[in-house]
Short mmCIF file of C-alpha atoms and ligand atoms in Angstrom, two decimals:
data_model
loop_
_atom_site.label_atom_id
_atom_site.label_comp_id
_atom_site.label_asym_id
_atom_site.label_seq_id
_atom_site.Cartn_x
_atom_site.Cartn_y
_atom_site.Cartn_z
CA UNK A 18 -73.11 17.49 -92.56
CA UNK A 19 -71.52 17.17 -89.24
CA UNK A 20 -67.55 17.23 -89.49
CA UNK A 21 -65.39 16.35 -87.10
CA UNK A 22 -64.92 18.04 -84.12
CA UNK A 23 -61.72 20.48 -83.78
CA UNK A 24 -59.07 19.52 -80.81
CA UNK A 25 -58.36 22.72 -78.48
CA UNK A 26 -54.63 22.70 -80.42
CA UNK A 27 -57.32 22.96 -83.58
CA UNK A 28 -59.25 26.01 -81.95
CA UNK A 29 -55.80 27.89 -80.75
CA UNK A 30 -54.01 28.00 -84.27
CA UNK A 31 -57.40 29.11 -85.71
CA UNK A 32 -58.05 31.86 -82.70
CA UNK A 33 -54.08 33.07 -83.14
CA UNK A 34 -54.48 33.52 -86.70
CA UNK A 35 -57.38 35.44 -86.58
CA UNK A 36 -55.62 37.55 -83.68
CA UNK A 37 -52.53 38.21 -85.79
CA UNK A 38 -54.29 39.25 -88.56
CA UNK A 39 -56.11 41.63 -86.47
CA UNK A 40 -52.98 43.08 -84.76
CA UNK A 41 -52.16 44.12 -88.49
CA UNK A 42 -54.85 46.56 -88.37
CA UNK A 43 -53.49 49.59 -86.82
CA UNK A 44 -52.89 53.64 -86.73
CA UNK A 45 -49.28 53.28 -86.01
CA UNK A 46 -47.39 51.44 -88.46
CA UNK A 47 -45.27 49.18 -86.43
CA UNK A 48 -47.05 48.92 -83.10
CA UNK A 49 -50.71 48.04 -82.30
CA UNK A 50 -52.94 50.82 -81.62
CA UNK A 51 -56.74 51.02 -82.59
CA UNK A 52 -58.39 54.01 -80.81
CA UNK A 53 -62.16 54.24 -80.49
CA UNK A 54 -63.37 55.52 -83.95
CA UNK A 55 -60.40 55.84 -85.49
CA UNK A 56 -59.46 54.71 -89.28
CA UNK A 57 -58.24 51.64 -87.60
CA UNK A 58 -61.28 51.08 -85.94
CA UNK A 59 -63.56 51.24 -89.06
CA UNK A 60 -60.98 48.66 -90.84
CA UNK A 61 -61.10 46.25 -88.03
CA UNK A 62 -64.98 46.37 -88.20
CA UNK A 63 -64.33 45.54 -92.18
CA UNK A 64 -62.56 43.01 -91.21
CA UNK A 65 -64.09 41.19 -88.15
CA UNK A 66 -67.19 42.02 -89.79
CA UNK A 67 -66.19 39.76 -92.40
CA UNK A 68 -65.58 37.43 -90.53
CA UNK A 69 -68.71 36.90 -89.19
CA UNK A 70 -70.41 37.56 -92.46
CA UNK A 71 -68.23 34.63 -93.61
CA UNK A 72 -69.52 31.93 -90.71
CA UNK A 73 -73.32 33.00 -91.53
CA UNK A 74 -73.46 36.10 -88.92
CA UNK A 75 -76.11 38.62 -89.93
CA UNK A 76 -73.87 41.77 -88.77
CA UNK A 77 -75.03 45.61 -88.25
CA UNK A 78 -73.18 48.41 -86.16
CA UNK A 79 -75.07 50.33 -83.24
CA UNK A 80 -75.23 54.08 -82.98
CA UNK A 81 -72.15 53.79 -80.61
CA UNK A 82 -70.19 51.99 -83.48
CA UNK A 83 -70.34 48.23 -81.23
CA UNK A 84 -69.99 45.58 -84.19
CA UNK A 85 -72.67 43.05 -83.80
CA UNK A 86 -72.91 39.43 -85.10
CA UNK A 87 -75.88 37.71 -84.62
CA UNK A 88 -76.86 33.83 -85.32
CA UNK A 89 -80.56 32.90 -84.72
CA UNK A 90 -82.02 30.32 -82.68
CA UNK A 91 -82.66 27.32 -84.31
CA UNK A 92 -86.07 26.54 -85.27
CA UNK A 93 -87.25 29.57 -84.30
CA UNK A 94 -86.39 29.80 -79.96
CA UNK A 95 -88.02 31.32 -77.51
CA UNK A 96 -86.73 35.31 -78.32
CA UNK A 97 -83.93 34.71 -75.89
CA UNK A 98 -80.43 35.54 -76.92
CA UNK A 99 -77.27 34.71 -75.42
CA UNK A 100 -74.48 37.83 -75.69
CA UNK A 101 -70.75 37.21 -76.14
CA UNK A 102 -67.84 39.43 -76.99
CA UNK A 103 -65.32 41.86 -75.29
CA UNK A 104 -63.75 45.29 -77.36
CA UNK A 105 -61.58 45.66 -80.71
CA UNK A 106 -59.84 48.92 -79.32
CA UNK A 107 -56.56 48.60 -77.88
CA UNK A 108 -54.53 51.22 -75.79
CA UNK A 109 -51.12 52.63 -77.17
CA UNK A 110 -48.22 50.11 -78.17
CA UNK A 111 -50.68 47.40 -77.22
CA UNK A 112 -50.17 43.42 -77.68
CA UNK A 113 -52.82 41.36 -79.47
CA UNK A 114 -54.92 39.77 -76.82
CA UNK A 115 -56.55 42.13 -74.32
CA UNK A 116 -60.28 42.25 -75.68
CA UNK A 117 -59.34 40.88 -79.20
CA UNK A 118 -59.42 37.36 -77.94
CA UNK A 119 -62.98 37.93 -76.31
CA UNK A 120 -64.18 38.59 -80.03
CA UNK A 121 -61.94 36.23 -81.74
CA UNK A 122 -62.81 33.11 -79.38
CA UNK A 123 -66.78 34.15 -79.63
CA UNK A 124 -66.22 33.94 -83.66
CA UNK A 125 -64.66 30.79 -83.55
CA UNK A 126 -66.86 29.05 -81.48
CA UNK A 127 -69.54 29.88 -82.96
CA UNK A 128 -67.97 28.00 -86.32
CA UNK A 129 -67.43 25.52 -84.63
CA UNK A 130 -70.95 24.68 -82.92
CA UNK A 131 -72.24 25.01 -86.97
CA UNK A 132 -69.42 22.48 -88.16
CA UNK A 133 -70.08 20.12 -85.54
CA UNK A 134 -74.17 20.38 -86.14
CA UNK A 135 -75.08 21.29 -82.69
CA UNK A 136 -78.74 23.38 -82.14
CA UNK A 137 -79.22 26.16 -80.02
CA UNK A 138 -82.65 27.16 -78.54
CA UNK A 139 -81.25 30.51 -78.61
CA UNK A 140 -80.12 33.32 -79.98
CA UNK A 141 -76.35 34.37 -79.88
CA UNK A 142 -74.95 37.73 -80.74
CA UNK A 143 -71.25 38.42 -80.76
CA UNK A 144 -70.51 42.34 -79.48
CA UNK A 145 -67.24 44.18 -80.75
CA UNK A 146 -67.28 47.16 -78.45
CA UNK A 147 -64.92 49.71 -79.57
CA UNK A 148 -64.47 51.93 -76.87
CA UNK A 149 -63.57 49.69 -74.09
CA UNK A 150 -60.09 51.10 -72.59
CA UNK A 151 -61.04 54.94 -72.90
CA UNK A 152 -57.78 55.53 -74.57
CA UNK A 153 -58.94 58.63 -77.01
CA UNK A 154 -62.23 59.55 -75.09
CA UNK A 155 -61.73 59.47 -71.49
CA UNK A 156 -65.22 57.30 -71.40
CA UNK A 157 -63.95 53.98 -70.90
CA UNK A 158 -66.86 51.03 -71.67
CA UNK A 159 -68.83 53.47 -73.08
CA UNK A 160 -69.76 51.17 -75.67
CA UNK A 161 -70.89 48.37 -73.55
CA UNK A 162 -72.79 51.24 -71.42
CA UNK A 163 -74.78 51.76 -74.32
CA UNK A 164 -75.58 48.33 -75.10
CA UNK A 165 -77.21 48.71 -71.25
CA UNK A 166 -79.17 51.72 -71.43
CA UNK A 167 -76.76 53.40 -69.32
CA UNK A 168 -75.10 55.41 -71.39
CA UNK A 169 -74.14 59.33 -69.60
CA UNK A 170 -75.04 61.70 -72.15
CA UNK A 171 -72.35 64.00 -71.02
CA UNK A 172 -69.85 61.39 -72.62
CA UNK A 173 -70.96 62.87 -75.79
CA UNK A 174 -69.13 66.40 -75.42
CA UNK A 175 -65.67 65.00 -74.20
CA UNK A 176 -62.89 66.02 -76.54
CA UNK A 177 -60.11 63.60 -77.66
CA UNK A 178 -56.58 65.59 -77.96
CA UNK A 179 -57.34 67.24 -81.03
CA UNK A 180 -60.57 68.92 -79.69
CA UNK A 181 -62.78 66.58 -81.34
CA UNK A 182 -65.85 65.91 -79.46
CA UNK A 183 -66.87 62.44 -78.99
CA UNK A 184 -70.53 63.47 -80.76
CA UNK A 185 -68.82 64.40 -83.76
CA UNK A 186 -66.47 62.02 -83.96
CA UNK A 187 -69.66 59.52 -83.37
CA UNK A 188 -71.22 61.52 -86.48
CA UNK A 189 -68.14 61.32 -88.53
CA UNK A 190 -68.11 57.52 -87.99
CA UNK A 191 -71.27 57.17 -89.46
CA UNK A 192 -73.33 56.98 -86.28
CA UNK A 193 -76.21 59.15 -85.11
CA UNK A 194 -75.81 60.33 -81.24
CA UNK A 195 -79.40 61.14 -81.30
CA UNK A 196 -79.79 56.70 -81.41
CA UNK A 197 -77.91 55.63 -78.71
CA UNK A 198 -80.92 54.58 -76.94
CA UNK A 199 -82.02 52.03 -79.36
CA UNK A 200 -78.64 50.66 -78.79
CA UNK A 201 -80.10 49.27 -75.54
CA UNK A 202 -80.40 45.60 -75.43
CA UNK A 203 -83.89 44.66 -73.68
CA UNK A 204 -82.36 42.62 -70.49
CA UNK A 205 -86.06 40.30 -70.29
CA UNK A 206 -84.37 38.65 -73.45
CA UNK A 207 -80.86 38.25 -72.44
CA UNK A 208 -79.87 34.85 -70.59
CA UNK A 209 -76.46 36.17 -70.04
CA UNK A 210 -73.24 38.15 -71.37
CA UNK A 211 -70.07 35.58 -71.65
CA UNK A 212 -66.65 37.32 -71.92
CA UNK A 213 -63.28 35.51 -72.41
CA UNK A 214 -60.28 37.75 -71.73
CA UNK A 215 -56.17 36.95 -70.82
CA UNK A 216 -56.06 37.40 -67.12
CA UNK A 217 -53.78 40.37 -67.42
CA UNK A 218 -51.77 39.00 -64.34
CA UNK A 219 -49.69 36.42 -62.59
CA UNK A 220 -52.10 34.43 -60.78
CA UNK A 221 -53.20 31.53 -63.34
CA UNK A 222 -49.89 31.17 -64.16
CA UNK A 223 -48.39 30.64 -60.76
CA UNK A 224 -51.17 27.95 -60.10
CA UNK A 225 -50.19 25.85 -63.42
CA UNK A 226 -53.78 26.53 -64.90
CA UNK A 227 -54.51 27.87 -68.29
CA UNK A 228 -57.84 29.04 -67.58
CA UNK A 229 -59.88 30.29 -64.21
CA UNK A 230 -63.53 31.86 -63.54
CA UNK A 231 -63.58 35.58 -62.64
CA UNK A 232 -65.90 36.10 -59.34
CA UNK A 233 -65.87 39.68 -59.74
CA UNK A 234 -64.27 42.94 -61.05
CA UNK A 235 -62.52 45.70 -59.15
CA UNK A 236 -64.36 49.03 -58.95
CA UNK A 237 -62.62 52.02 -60.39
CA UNK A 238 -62.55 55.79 -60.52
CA UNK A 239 -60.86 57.70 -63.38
CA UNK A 240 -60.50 61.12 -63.45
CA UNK A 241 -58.82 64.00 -64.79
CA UNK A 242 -57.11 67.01 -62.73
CA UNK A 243 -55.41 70.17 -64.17
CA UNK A 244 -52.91 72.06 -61.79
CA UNK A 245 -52.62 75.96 -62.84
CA UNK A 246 -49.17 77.68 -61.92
CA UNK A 247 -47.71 80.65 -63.43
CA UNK A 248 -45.71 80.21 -67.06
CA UNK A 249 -42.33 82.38 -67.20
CA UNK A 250 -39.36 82.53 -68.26
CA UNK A 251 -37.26 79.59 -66.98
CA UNK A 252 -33.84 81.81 -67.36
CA UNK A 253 -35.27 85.12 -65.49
CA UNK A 254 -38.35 83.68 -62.87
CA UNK A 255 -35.81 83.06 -59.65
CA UNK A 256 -36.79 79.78 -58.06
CA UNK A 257 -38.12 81.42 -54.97
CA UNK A 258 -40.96 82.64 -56.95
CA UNK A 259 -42.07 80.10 -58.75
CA UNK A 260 -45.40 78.56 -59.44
CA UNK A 261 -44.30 75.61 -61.48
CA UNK A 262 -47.33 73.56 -62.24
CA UNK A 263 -45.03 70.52 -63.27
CA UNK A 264 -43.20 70.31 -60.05
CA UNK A 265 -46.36 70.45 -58.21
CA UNK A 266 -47.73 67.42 -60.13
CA UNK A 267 -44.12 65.47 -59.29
CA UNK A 268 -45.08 66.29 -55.48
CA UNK A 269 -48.78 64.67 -55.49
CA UNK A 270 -47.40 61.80 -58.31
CA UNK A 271 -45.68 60.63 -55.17
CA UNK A 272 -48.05 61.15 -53.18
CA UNK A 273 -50.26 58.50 -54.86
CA UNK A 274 -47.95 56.48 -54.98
CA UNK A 275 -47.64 56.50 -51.19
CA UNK A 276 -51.09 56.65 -50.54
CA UNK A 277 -51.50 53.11 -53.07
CA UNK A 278 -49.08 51.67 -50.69
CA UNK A 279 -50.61 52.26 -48.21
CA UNK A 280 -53.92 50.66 -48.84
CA UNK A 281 -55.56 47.27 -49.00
CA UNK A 282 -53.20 44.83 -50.77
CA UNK A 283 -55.19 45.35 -53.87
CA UNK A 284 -55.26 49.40 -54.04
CA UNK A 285 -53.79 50.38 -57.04
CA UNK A 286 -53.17 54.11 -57.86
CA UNK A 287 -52.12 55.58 -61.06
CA UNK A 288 -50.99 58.61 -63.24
CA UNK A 289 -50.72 57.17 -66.55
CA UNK A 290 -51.04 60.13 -68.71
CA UNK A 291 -49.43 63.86 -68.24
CA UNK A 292 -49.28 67.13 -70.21
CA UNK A 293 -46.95 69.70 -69.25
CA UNK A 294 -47.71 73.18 -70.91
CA UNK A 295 -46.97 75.28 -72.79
CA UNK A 296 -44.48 72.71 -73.28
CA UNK A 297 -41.06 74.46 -74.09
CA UNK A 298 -37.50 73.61 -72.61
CA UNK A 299 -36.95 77.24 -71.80
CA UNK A 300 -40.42 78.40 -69.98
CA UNK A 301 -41.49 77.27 -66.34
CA UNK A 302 -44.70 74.85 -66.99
CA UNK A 303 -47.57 76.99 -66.32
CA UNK A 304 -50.24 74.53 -66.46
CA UNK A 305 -50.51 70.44 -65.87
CA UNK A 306 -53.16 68.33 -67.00
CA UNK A 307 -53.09 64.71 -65.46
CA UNK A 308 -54.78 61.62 -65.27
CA UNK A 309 -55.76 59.19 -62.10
CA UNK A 310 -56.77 56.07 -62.16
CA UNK A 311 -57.36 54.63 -58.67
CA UNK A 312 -58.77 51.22 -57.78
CA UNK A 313 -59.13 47.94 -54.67
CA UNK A 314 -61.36 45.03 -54.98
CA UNK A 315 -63.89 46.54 -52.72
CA UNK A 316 -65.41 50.20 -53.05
CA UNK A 317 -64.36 51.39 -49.44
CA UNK A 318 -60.63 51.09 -50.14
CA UNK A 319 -61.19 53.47 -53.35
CA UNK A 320 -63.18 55.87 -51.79
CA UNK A 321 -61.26 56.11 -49.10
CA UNK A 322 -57.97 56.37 -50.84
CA UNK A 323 -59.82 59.03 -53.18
CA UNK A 324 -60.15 61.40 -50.28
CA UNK A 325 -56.63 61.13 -49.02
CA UNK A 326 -54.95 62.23 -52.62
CA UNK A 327 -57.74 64.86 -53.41
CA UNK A 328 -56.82 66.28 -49.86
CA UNK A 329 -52.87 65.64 -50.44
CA UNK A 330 -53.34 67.18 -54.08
CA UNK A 331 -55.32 70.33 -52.54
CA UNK A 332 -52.50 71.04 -49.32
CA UNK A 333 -49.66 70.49 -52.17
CA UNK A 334 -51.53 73.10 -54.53
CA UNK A 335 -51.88 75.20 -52.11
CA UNK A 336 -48.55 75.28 -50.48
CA UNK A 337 -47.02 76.00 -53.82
CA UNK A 338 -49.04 78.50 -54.74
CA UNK A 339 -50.97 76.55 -57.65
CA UNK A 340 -54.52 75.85 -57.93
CA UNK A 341 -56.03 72.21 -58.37
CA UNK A 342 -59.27 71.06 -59.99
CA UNK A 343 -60.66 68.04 -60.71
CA UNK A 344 -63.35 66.25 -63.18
CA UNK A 345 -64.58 62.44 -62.32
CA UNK A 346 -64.63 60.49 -65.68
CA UNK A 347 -65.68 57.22 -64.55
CA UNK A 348 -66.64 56.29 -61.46
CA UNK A 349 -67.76 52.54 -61.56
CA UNK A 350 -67.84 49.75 -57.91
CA UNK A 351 -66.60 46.87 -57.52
CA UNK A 352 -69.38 44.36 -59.53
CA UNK A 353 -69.70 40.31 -58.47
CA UNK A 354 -70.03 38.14 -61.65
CA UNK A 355 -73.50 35.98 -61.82
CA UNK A 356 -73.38 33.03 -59.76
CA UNK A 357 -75.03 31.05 -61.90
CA UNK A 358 -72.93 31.37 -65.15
CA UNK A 359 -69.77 31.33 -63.24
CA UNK A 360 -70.52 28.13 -61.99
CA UNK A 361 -71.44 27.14 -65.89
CA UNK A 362 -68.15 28.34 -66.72
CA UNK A 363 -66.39 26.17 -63.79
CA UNK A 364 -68.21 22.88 -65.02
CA UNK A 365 -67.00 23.49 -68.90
CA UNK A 366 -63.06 23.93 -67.41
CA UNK A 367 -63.93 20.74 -64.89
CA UNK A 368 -65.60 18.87 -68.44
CA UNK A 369 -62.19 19.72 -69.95
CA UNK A 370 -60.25 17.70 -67.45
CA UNK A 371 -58.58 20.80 -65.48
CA UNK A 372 -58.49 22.28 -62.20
CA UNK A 373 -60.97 25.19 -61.88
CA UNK A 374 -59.94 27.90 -59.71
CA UNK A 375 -62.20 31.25 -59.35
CA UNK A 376 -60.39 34.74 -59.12
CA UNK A 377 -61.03 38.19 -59.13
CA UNK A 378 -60.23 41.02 -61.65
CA UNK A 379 -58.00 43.83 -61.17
CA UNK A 380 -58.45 45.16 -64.56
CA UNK A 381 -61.98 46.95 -66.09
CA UNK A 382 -63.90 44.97 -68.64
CA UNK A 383 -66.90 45.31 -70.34
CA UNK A 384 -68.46 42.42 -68.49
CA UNK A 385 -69.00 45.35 -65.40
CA UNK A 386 -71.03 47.59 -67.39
CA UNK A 387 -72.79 44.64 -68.69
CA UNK A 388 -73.35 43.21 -65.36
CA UNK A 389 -75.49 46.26 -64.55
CA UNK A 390 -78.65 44.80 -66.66
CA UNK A 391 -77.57 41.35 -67.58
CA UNK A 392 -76.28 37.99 -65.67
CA UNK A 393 -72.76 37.95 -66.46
CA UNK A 394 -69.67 36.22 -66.24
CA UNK A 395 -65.90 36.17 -67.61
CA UNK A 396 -63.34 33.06 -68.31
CA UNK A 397 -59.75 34.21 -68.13
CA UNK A 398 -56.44 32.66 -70.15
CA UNK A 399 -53.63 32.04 -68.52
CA UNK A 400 -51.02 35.00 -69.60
CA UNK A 401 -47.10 34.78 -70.18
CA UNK A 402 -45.46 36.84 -67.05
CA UNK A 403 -49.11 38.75 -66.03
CA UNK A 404 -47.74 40.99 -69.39
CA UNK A 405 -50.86 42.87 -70.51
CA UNK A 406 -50.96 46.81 -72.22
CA UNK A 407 -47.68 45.94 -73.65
CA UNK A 408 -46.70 44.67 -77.00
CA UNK A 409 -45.36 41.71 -75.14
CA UNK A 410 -48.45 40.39 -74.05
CA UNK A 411 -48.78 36.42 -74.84
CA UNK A 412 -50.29 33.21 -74.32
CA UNK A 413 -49.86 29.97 -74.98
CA UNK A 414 -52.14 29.10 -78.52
CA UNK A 415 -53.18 25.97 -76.88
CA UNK A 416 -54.63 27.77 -73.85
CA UNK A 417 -56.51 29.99 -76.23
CA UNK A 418 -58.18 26.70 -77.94
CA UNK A 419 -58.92 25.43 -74.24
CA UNK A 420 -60.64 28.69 -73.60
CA UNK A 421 -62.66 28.09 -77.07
CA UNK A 422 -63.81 24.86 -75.84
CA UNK A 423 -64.87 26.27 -72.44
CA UNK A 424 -66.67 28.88 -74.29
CA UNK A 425 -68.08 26.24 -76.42
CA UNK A 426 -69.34 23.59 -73.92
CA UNK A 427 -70.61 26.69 -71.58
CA UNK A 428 -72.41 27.46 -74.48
CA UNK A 429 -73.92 23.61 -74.31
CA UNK A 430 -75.19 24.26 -70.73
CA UNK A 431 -76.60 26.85 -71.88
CA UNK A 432 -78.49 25.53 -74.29
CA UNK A 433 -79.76 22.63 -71.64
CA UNK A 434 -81.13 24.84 -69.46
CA UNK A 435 -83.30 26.84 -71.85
CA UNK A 436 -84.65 23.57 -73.36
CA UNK A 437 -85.66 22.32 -69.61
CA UNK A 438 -87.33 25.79 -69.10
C1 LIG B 15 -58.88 48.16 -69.21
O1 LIG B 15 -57.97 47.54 -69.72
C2 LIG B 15 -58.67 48.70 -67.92
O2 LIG B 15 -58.80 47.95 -66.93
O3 LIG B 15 -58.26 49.85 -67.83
MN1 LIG B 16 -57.07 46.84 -71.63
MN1 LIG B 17 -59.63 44.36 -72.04
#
């Protein structure tokens, strides 16, 4: 029996609840943070899982440990399948949204097209990718690589901190490396890959909207560098002779920074993670191993600004006596969302009664590796202060429910189109 249809207040208390219930699932007491294939991880794919088991989702995991959901057309469809979803992993100290609320709306709109009797002529599967952010592994959207076919087999043999490579952490999780293929989703079925996601800036905010249409996502490069010094005693080794690996690192650090500033308004350049070693008070680093995570709404900007810190990082090295050397994690351009759905999106917010404004997307999401085989297209939420990786990452409940009802009546296009095909 049809019930009555839930207002977007309705949708947003459900979608929090679910959210805060997730944040509970963690492998620091006391903050949120759910690493690729951690405990956490397996008990958030218990419990989102459930979830979907619980709203009639036939679920399975792939051999990259993505959590799928899956609700079949009704009376029978075509084959075609619509994909939804975003990750479950978080980065360190996160908040509750980032790539949660991609999941969380998907589940919840999906109830809510069963309680209010509505037919799809297709397929829809919800996707919990879990390695999204590339917090543990440096292989950010690994997951949704796999779900592509474009999965880099060298991934496999990165190491998290403890030295565990990602194939045996894969194997420890229950997954067999050897199957990431048939984690490839055949793109002649797929009508298209829907993502919601906070914005993870200012922008909706400062326009009074609670929700906007993404036109496409910033390329970006990640990488790793090591500088190698000379380790020695930091009361006998006069300063003269020094080959301080740490203080070499401080010199290029700023030199990123100047060379972000430098670039197109939208250049961003970061060193987010650093090890000094050996890592005592008393002994003059030897060794520095760094991140860099560098990246501009267009691909020229990167590349360019790529070149001028490798060069800055090599004439620093060298001047001090150190060596540099680099490895490229990720390397991924700029991609445009589909046309097609965006628009899709636009008429749902329009349907709702709100201003639609189209932006692009600083931040990596799944929706780029996905882009590479499938139509696809994201729906931000407005977000308290542009606060994202930060436990103080919020919005508004009722913004989340409008988002669910975007989702929802995109969802209703959708299902238009494929009956007029
Ligand atoms: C993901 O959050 C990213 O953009 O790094
Ligand atoms: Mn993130
Ligand atoms: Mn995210």
């Amino acid at each position: 029996m049809t019930e009555t249809a839930r207002t977007p207040a309705e949708l947003g208390a459900l979608t929090q609840s679910l959210l805060d219930d997730l944040a509970l699932v963690t492998d620091e007491p006391g903050r949120v943070t759910r690493t690729y294939l951690s405990p956490a991880h397996a008990r958030s794919i218990d419990l989102v899982g459930g979830w979907m088991r619980a709203r009639g989702l036939t679920t399975g995991l792939d051999a990259v440990a993505t959590l799928r959901g899956r609700r079949d057309a009704d009376g029978g469809g075509a084959g075609r399948i619509v994909l939804l979803g975003s990750h479950i992993d978080t980065v360190v100290d996160a908040g509750k949204l980032d790539g949660c609320l991609g999941v969380v709306a998907s589940i919840v709109a999906l109830e809510e097209i069963a309680r209010r009797g509505v037919r799809l002529p297709f397929a829809v599967e919800i996707l919990a990718f879990g390695d999204e952010e590339g917090v543990r592994f440096p292989s950010p959207l690994s997951s949704s690589s796999a779900a592509t076919g474009t999965y880099r087999r060298e991934w496999l043999d990165v190491r998290d901190r403890d030295g565990i490579s990602l194939a045996e952490a894969l194997r420890a999780f229950g997954c067999d490396p050897a199957r990431i293929g048939e984690a490839a989703i055949d793109p002649a079925r797929v009508i298209g890959f829907l993502e919601v996601h906070i914005e993870q800036g200012p922008r909706l905010e400062d326009w009074g909207l609670p929700l906007g249409v993404v036109t496409s996502i910033a390329g970006q490069t990640r990488m790793g560098f090591t500088l190698e010094g000379m380790a020695g005693h930091a009361g006998t080794v006069p300063m003269g002779l020094r080959r301080d690996a740490f203080t070499g690192l401080a010199e290029i650090a700023l030199a990123v920074e100047r060379i972000g500033r430098e670039g197109t308004s939208d250049l961003v350049a970061t060193i987010g993670r650093v090890a000094v070693l050996p890592g005592a008070g008393n002994t003059v680093p030897g060794r520095v191993e760094a991140s860099l995570d560098v990246r501009a709404g267009a691909d020229a900007p990167r590349l360019v600004a790529l070149d001028r810190i490798r060069h800055q990082a090599e004439r620093i090295a060298k001047k001090r006596g150190l060596t540099v050397a680099f490895e490229r994690h990720v390397d991924v351009p700029t991609v445009a969302m589909d046309d097609g759905l965006q628009d899709a999106f636009a008429r749902a917010v329009l349907s709702l009664g709100l201003d639609t404004r189209r932006l692009p997307s600083g931040a990596g999401h799944d929706a780029m590796a996905m882009a590479r085989r499938f139509p696809a297209a994201m729906l931000f939420v407005r977000s308290k202060d542009g606060i994202s990786h930060n436990p103080r990452e919020w919005s508004d409940p009722l913004d989340l429910g409008l988002a669910v009802e975007a989702l929802i009546r995109t969802l209703l296009q959708l299902a238009e189109q494929e009956r007029a095909r």
